[in-house]
């Protein structure tokens, strides 16, 4: 039995694999399964959590770093998978054999209720079939997840506003990416409207979102080639301050995610 409200852990974040667990007293869900089933089990164990406790898996989009272990995890724990129709079309072969009941269509903008945990998806801009982010509500609490997006549309802003905690992409430092080893086409894709958010853009977005309600933001999907957590935090803070958005460390925090270990459980109700 867990305490009241929403809790979550980002099990792994980045282009080597993404997975997050969101839970409250009524349900626990895995968001993306972009590592092997074995690795996802290990990461869940590190947080004293077992796949038997999951109610289902929500998918943001079909890229392999989001679905690598999906079929195996769904089969092992007999879980339904929720994704929109275009994402299903794009990932069905990779998922492999599942029962018809495991294939659940959740169209973009739809919501699901698992007891007191309400989940809603919103469209994002990325080079996938129909990528989405999700937000979760339990009473007044709200957690939003927005990664793998080339830019933040008005719709995304609307969807993630009023969050208590946000998991937001800060993929790259623009200069490191420009100078880095990736081929030009890959750089162009990452910098495009269907690529990934830079540290600067994450800061710009946060400067518009910061209210008393927003307690912390986890910087996510950091590039191992073109970013470093301390640089990301500094750039985000600078971008916020250059827009007149100043905060005290006890009012708002930028938090780390990792590609190789899970974040501690975060309870939204806690300061
Ligand atoms: O050789 C590569 C490396 C990465 N990508 C894709 O680029 C983005 C950003 O990757 P980072 O690891 O965060 O730098 C991501 O979508 C990768 O899949 C690539 O296409 N080729």
mmCIF file of C-alpha atoms and ligand atoms in Angstrom:
data_model
loop_
_atom_site.group_PDB
_atom_site.id
_atom_site.type_symbol
_atom_site.label_atom_id
_atom_site.label_comp_id
_atom_site.label_asym_id
_atom_site.label_seq_id
_atom_site.Cartn_x
_atom_site.Cartn_y
_atom_site.Cartn_z
ATOM 1 C CA UNK A 1 0.000 0.000 0.000
ATOM 2 C CA UNK A 2 1.523 3.341 -1.007
ATOM 3 C CA UNK A 3 0.820 6.799 0.402
ATOM 4 C CA UNK A 4 -1.671 9.218 -1.095
ATOM 5 C CA UNK A 5 -1.194 10.864 -4.456
ATOM 6 C CA UNK A 6 1.021 10.250 -7.452
ATOM 7 C CA UNK A 7 4.489 8.712 -7.251
ATOM 8 C CA UNK A 8 6.864 8.008 -10.101
ATOM 9 C CA UNK A 9 10.341 6.848 -10.981
ATOM 10 C CA UNK A 10 12.114 7.390 -14.299
ATOM 11 C CA UNK A 11 13.749 3.969 -14.672
ATOM 12 C CA UNK A 12 15.897 5.021 -17.606
ATOM 13 C CA UNK A 13 16.026 8.032 -19.916
ATOM 14 C CA UNK A 14 17.879 8.666 -23.173
ATOM 15 C CA UNK A 15 18.341 7.256 -26.639
ATOM 16 C CA UNK A 16 19.579 3.934 -25.209
ATOM 17 C CA UNK A 17 16.172 3.290 -23.654
ATOM 18 C CA UNK A 18 13.240 4.940 -21.926
ATOM 19 C CA UNK A 19 10.893 3.647 -19.237
ATOM 20 C CA UNK A 20 9.015 5.309 -16.372
ATOM 21 C CA UNK A 21 6.614 4.015 -13.731
ATOM 22 C CA UNK A 22 3.750 6.183 -12.517
ATOM 23 C CA UNK A 23 1.577 4.924 -9.669
ATOM 24 C CA UNK A 24 -0.934 5.927 -7.046
ATOM 25 C CA UNK A 25 -2.947 3.926 -4.511
ATOM 26 C CA UNK A 26 -5.182 2.472 -7.236
ATOM 27 C CA UNK A 27 -2.860 1.655 -10.145
ATOM 28 C CA UNK A 28 0.674 1.533 -11.503
ATOM 29 C CA UNK A 29 1.564 1.991 -15.158
ATOM 30 C CA UNK A 30 4.733 1.608 -17.161
ATOM 31 C CA UNK A 31 5.263 4.381 -19.694
ATOM 32 C CA UNK A 32 7.376 3.053 -22.563
ATOM 33 C CA UNK A 33 9.465 -0.106 -22.468
ATOM 34 C CA UNK A 34 12.552 0.882 -24.420
ATOM 35 C CA UNK A 35 15.044 -1.509 -22.811
ATOM 36 C CA UNK A 36 15.174 -5.283 -22.753
ATOM 37 C CA UNK A 37 12.588 -6.934 -20.510
ATOM 38 C CA UNK A 38 15.456 -8.259 -18.361
ATOM 39 C CA UNK A 39 16.866 -4.751 -17.855
ATOM 40 C CA UNK A 40 13.421 -3.309 -17.104
ATOM 41 C CA UNK A 41 12.962 -6.027 -14.455
ATOM 42 C CA UNK A 42 16.345 -5.147 -12.944
ATOM 43 C CA UNK A 43 15.511 -1.435 -12.862
ATOM 44 C CA UNK A 44 12.091 -2.117 -11.298
ATOM 45 C CA UNK A 45 13.752 -4.354 -8.673
ATOM 46 C CA UNK A 46 16.141 -1.524 -7.822
ATOM 47 C CA UNK A 47 13.064 0.468 -6.847
ATOM 48 C CA UNK A 48 11.454 -2.435 -4.917
ATOM 49 C CA UNK A 49 8.828 -2.771 -7.579
ATOM 50 C CA UNK A 50 7.683 -5.786 -9.573
ATOM 51 C CA UNK A 51 6.014 -5.979 -12.977
ATOM 52 C CA UNK A 52 3.190 -7.942 -11.264
ATOM 53 C CA UNK A 53 2.074 -4.633 -9.765
ATOM 54 C CA UNK A 54 1.500 -3.001 -13.180
ATOM 55 C CA UNK A 55 -1.952 -2.463 -14.696
ATOM 56 C CA UNK A 56 -0.728 -1.670 -18.181
ATOM 57 C CA UNK A 57 1.824 -0.055 -20.471
ATOM 58 C CA UNK A 58 1.376 3.334 -22.157
ATOM 59 C CA UNK A 59 3.394 4.028 -25.293
ATOM 60 C CA UNK A 60 4.538 7.461 -26.456
ATOM 61 C CA UNK A 61 5.793 6.397 -29.903
ATOM 62 C CA UNK A 62 7.238 3.462 -31.789
ATOM 63 C CA UNK A 63 10.981 4.293 -31.854
ATOM 64 C CA UNK A 64 13.049 1.386 -30.569
ATOM 65 C CA UNK A 65 14.332 3.276 -27.525
ATOM 66 C CA UNK A 66 10.683 3.351 -26.373
ATOM 67 C CA UNK A 67 9.460 -0.136 -27.297
ATOM 68 C CA UNK A 68 12.516 -2.453 -27.325
ATOM 69 C CA UNK A 69 11.211 -4.680 -24.513
ATOM 70 C CA UNK A 70 7.524 -3.953 -24.972
ATOM 71 C CA UNK A 71 6.282 -7.288 -26.341
ATOM 72 C CA UNK A 72 8.320 -9.305 -23.839
ATOM 73 C CA UNK A 73 7.210 -7.234 -20.814
ATOM 74 C CA UNK A 74 3.554 -7.307 -21.929
ATOM 75 C CA UNK A 75 3.673 -11.090 -22.410
ATOM 76 C CA UNK A 76 5.529 -11.770 -19.154
ATOM 77 C CA UNK A 77 3.109 -9.789 -16.990
ATOM 78 C CA UNK A 78 0.003 -10.255 -19.231
ATOM 79 C CA UNK A 79 -0.457 -6.501 -19.553
ATOM 80 C CA UNK A 80 -2.587 -4.422 -21.903
ATOM 81 C CA UNK A 81 -0.667 -1.959 -24.082
ATOM 82 C CA UNK A 82 -2.206 1.478 -24.754
ATOM 83 C CA UNK A 83 -1.231 3.406 -27.890
ATOM 84 C CA UNK A 84 -2.987 5.325 -30.641
ATOM 85 C CA UNK A 85 -3.925 3.656 -33.916
ATOM 86 C CA UNK A 86 -1.033 5.023 -35.996
ATOM 87 C CA UNK A 87 1.486 3.997 -33.359
ATOM 88 C CA UNK A 88 -0.054 0.508 -33.296
ATOM 89 C CA UNK A 89 0.313 0.258 -37.064
ATOM 90 C CA UNK A 90 3.953 1.312 -36.818
ATOM 91 C CA UNK A 91 4.935 -0.984 -33.927
ATOM 92 C CA UNK A 92 2.708 -4.048 -34.230
ATOM 93 C CA UNK A 93 5.326 -6.256 -35.891
ATOM 94 C CA UNK A 94 7.973 -5.294 -33.363
ATOM 95 C CA UNK A 95 5.628 -6.094 -30.459
ATOM 96 C CA UNK A 96 5.076 -9.659 -31.664
ATOM 97 C CA UNK A 97 2.353 -12.011 -30.486
ATOM 98 C CA UNK A 98 -0.092 -10.628 -27.939
ATOM 99 C CA UNK A 99 -3.773 -11.357 -27.295
ATOM 100 C CA UNK A 100 -6.481 -9.109 -28.790
ATOM 101 C CA UNK A 101 -7.292 -7.864 -25.249
ATOM 102 C CA UNK A 102 -3.698 -6.696 -24.828
ATOM 103 C CA UNK A 103 -4.016 -4.394 -27.828
ATOM 104 C CA UNK A 104 -5.778 -1.288 -26.523
ATOM 105 C CA UNK A 105 -6.286 1.768 -28.712
ATOM 106 C CA UNK A 106 -6.099 5.070 -26.871
ATOM 107 C CA UNK A 107 -6.498 7.860 -29.391
ATOM 108 C CA UNK A 108 -4.500 11.037 -28.925
ATOM 109 C CA UNK A 109 -6.378 13.367 -26.565
ATOM 110 C CA UNK A 110 -8.338 10.501 -24.999
ATOM 111 C CA UNK A 111 -8.270 9.847 -21.285
ATOM 112 C CA UNK A 112 -8.243 6.707 -19.148
ATOM 113 C CA UNK A 113 -9.220 6.350 -15.509
ATOM 114 C CA UNK A 114 -7.644 3.720 -13.283
ATOM 115 C CA UNK A 115 -9.614 4.427 -10.107
ATOM 116 C CA UNK A 116 -8.407 7.808 -8.891
ATOM 117 C CA UNK A 117 -5.530 7.960 -11.423
ATOM 118 C CA UNK A 118 -6.550 9.810 -14.576
ATOM 119 C CA UNK A 119 -4.332 9.734 -17.652
ATOM 120 C CA UNK A 120 -4.587 11.910 -20.714
ATOM 121 C CA UNK A 121 -2.429 11.923 -23.849
ATOM 122 C CA UNK A 122 -1.495 14.910 -26.011
ATOM 123 C CA UNK A 123 0.149 15.108 -29.432
ATOM 124 C CA UNK A 124 3.794 16.129 -29.723
ATOM 125 C CA UNK A 125 5.996 16.918 -32.712
ATOM 126 C CA UNK A 126 8.560 14.171 -33.453
ATOM 127 C CA UNK A 127 9.415 12.070 -36.496
ATOM 128 C CA UNK A 128 7.238 9.140 -35.481
ATOM 129 C CA UNK A 129 3.796 7.999 -36.667
ATOM 130 C CA UNK A 130 1.707 9.855 -34.052
ATOM 131 C CA UNK A 131 3.835 10.590 -30.995
ATOM 132 C CA UNK A 132 2.306 11.660 -27.682
ATOM 133 C CA UNK A 133 3.110 12.834 -24.196
ATOM 134 C CA UNK A 134 0.988 12.032 -21.145
ATOM 135 C CA UNK A 135 -0.228 13.799 -18.065
ATOM 136 C CA UNK A 136 -1.510 12.140 -14.910
ATOM 137 C CA UNK A 137 -3.909 13.518 -12.342
ATOM 138 C CA UNK A 138 -4.951 12.416 -8.883
ATOM 139 C CA UNK A 139 -7.187 15.062 -7.321
ATOM 140 C CA UNK A 140 -5.280 18.341 -7.520
ATOM 141 C CA UNK A 141 -1.956 16.660 -8.304
ATOM 142 C CA UNK A 142 -0.615 16.640 -11.833
ATOM 143 C CA UNK A 143 2.470 15.018 -13.350
ATOM 144 C CA UNK A 144 3.369 15.602 -17.021
ATOM 145 C CA UNK A 145 5.801 13.730 -19.251
ATOM 146 C CA UNK A 146 7.046 15.435 -22.429
ATOM 147 C CA UNK A 147 10.124 14.061 -24.170
ATOM 148 C CA UNK A 148 11.087 13.429 -27.798
ATOM 149 C CA UNK A 149 9.666 16.629 -29.183
ATOM 150 C CA UNK A 150 11.142 19.019 -31.705
ATOM 151 C CA UNK A 151 9.291 22.015 -30.347
ATOM 152 C CA UNK A 152 6.631 22.806 -27.784
ATOM 153 C CA UNK A 153 3.350 23.692 -29.461
ATOM 154 C CA UNK A 154 0.582 25.715 -27.822
ATOM 155 C CA UNK A 155 -1.306 22.449 -27.345
ATOM 156 C CA UNK A 156 1.654 20.901 -25.502
ATOM 157 C CA UNK A 157 1.963 24.052 -23.365
ATOM 158 C CA UNK A 158 -1.726 23.828 -22.480
ATOM 159 C CA UNK A 159 -1.395 20.134 -21.663
ATOM 160 C CA UNK A 160 1.590 20.415 -19.323
ATOM 161 C CA UNK A 161 0.674 23.691 -17.658
ATOM 162 C CA UNK A 162 -0.379 23.577 -14.015
ATOM 163 C CA UNK A 163 1.797 20.519 -13.284
ATOM 164 C CA UNK A 164 3.278 19.898 -9.855
ATOM 165 C CA UNK A 165 6.124 17.965 -11.413
ATOM 166 C CA UNK A 166 7.270 17.816 -14.994
ATOM 167 C CA UNK A 167 9.564 15.414 -16.840
ATOM 168 C CA UNK A 168 10.833 17.527 -19.725
ATOM 169 C CA UNK A 169 13.322 16.781 -22.469
ATOM 170 C CA UNK A 170 16.638 18.667 -22.456
ATOM 171 C CA UNK A 171 18.388 16.581 -25.108
ATOM 172 C CA UNK A 172 21.345 18.625 -26.209
ATOM 173 C CA UNK A 173 23.525 21.650 -25.916
ATOM 174 C CA UNK A 174 23.174 23.259 -29.342
ATOM 175 C CA UNK A 175 26.858 24.121 -29.687
ATOM 176 C CA UNK A 176 28.019 20.653 -28.618
ATOM 177 C CA UNK A 177 25.646 19.121 -31.158
ATOM 178 C CA UNK A 178 26.817 21.457 -33.943
ATOM 179 C CA UNK A 179 30.466 20.613 -33.193
ATOM 180 C CA UNK A 180 29.799 16.923 -32.508
ATOM 181 C CA UNK A 181 30.435 13.705 -34.424
ATOM 182 C CA UNK A 182 26.943 13.006 -35.815
ATOM 183 C CA UNK A 183 26.428 13.227 -39.580
ATOM 184 C CA UNK A 184 24.930 16.509 -40.750
ATOM 185 C CA UNK A 185 21.573 14.899 -41.614
ATOM 186 C CA UNK A 186 21.227 13.547 -38.075
ATOM 187 C CA UNK A 187 22.136 16.926 -36.587
ATOM 188 C CA UNK A 188 19.597 18.615 -38.844
ATOM 189 C CA UNK A 189 16.913 16.132 -37.755
ATOM 190 C CA UNK A 190 17.682 16.595 -34.043
ATOM 191 C CA UNK A 191 17.551 20.406 -34.390
ATOM 192 C CA UNK A 192 14.349 20.341 -36.466
ATOM 193 C CA UNK A 193 10.735 20.720 -35.357
ATOM 194 C CA UNK A 194 10.397 16.925 -35.402
ATOM 195 C CA UNK A 195 13.628 16.280 -33.490
ATOM 196 C CA UNK A 196 14.573 16.822 -29.860
ATOM 197 C CA UNK A 197 14.399 19.760 -27.429
ATOM 198 C CA UNK A 198 17.615 21.603 -26.613
ATOM 199 C CA UNK A 199 18.586 22.820 -23.147
ATOM 200 C CA UNK A 200 17.822 26.398 -24.231
ATOM 201 C CA UNK A 201 14.329 25.527 -25.418
ATOM 202 C CA UNK A 202 13.620 23.573 -22.238
ATOM 203 C CA UNK A 203 14.591 26.712 -20.283
ATOM 204 C CA UNK A 204 12.419 28.903 -22.475
ATOM 205 C CA UNK A 205 9.451 26.571 -21.917
ATOM 206 C CA UNK A 206 10.025 26.485 -18.160
ATOM 207 C CA UNK A 207 10.198 30.277 -18.010
ATOM 208 C CA UNK A 208 6.587 30.278 -19.224
ATOM 209 C CA UNK A 209 5.452 27.388 -17.036
ATOM 210 C CA UNK A 210 6.967 28.299 -13.695
ATOM 211 C CA UNK A 211 4.272 28.976 -11.111
ATOM 212 C CA UNK A 212 4.075 28.297 -7.394
ATOM 213 C CA UNK A 213 2.498 24.930 -8.227
ATOM 214 C CA UNK A 214 5.460 23.639 -10.269
ATOM 215 C CA UNK A 215 7.818 22.235 -7.613
ATOM 216 C CA UNK A 216 10.376 20.460 -9.764
ATOM 217 C CA UNK A 217 11.311 19.427 -13.278
ATOM 218 C CA UNK A 218 13.283 16.346 -14.243
ATOM 219 C CA UNK A 219 15.526 17.029 -17.220
ATOM 220 C CA UNK A 220 15.205 13.992 -19.461
ATOM 221 C CA UNK A 221 16.466 12.242 -22.595
ATOM 222 C CA UNK A 222 19.885 13.892 -22.295
ATOM 223 C CA UNK A 223 22.320 13.081 -25.087
ATOM 224 C CA UNK A 224 25.437 11.309 -23.875
ATOM 225 C CA UNK A 225 27.342 12.824 -26.797
ATOM 226 C CA UNK A 226 26.045 16.366 -26.699
ATOM 227 C CA UNK A 227 25.058 17.177 -23.146
ATOM 228 C CA UNK A 228 25.993 16.899 -19.474
ATOM 229 C CA UNK A 229 23.562 17.171 -16.594
ATOM 230 C CA UNK A 230 25.312 20.133 -14.937
ATOM 231 C CA UNK A 231 25.522 21.991 -18.264
ATOM 232 C CA UNK A 232 21.844 21.276 -18.952
ATOM 233 C CA UNK A 233 20.817 22.621 -15.543
ATOM 234 C CA UNK A 234 22.989 25.729 -15.935
ATOM 235 C CA UNK A 235 21.689 26.448 -19.450
ATOM 236 C CA UNK A 236 18.075 25.929 -18.425
ATOM 237 C CA UNK A 237 18.484 28.256 -15.438
ATOM 238 C CA UNK A 238 20.264 30.881 -17.581
ATOM 239 C CA UNK A 239 17.535 30.685 -20.237
ATOM 240 C CA UNK A 240 14.894 31.152 -17.544
ATOM 241 C CA UNK A 241 16.737 34.064 -15.910
ATOM 242 C CA UNK A 242 17.341 35.787 -19.250
ATOM 243 C CA UNK A 243 13.540 35.845 -19.588
ATOM 244 C CA UNK A 244 13.133 37.415 -16.155
ATOM 245 C CA UNK A 245 12.193 34.123 -14.517
ATOM 246 C CA UNK A 246 14.150 33.801 -11.268
ATOM 247 C CA UNK A 247 13.603 31.144 -8.618
ATOM 248 C CA UNK A 248 14.992 30.136 -5.262
ATOM 249 C CA UNK A 249 16.307 26.589 -4.874
ATOM 250 C CA UNK A 250 13.842 25.803 -2.100
ATOM 251 C CA UNK A 251 10.908 26.847 -4.351
ATOM 252 C CA UNK A 252 11.784 24.993 -7.544
ATOM 253 C CA UNK A 253 14.331 22.303 -8.424
ATOM 254 C CA UNK A 254 15.847 20.895 -11.582
ATOM 255 C CA UNK A 255 16.305 17.154 -11.055
ATOM 256 C CA UNK A 256 18.434 14.517 -12.787
ATOM 257 C CA UNK A 257 17.402 11.492 -14.818
ATOM 258 C CA UNK A 258 19.870 8.789 -15.846
ATOM 259 C CA UNK A 259 20.356 6.386 -18.710
ATOM 260 C CA UNK A 260 21.810 3.700 -16.438
ATOM 261 C CA UNK A 261 19.863 3.904 -13.184
ATOM 262 C CA UNK A 262 16.432 4.820 -11.907
ATOM 263 C CA UNK A 263 15.555 8.059 -10.169
ATOM 264 C CA UNK A 264 14.365 7.748 -6.555
ATOM 265 C CA UNK A 265 10.591 7.440 -6.174
ATOM 266 C CA UNK A 266 9.185 10.949 -6.256
ATOM 267 C CA UNK A 267 5.945 11.581 -4.373
ATOM 268 C CA UNK A 268 4.202 14.651 -5.784
ATOM 269 C CA UNK A 269 2.695 15.459 -2.391
ATOM 270 C CA UNK A 270 6.139 15.950 -0.885
ATOM 271 C CA UNK A 271 8.019 19.249 -1.034
HETATM 272 O O1 LIG B 1 24.352 7.955 -34.585
HETATM 273 C C1 LIG B 1 23.257 8.367 -34.193
HETATM 274 C C2 LIG B 1 23.044 8.765 -32.864
HETATM 275 C C3 LIG B 1 21.803 9.221 -32.475
HETATM 276 N N1 LIG B 1 20.771 9.250 -33.362
HETATM 277 C C4 LIG B 1 19.462 9.760 -32.943
HETATM 278 O O2 LIG B 1 19.653 11.113 -32.615
HETATM 279 C C5 LIG B 1 18.792 11.479 -31.546
HETATM 280 C C6 LIG B 1 19.588 12.049 -30.400
HETATM 281 O O3 LIG B 1 20.423 11.036 -29.889
HETATM 282 P P1 LIG B 1 21.297 11.255 -28.586
HETATM 283 O O4 LIG B 1 21.832 9.904 -28.216
HETATM 284 O O5 LIG B 1 20.375 11.800 -27.556
HETATM 285 O O6 LIG B 1 22.384 12.193 -28.958
HETATM 286 C C7 LIG B 1 18.020 10.217 -31.156
HETATM 287 O O7 LIG B 1 16.762 10.256 -31.797
HETATM 288 C C8 LIG B 1 18.869 9.111 -31.719
HETATM 289 O O8 LIG B 1 18.121 7.987 -32.017
HETATM 290 C C9 LIG B 1 20.968 8.870 -34.664
HETATM 291 O O9 LIG B 1 20.034 8.909 -35.478
HETATM 292 N N2 LIG B 1 22.211 8.423 -35.058
#
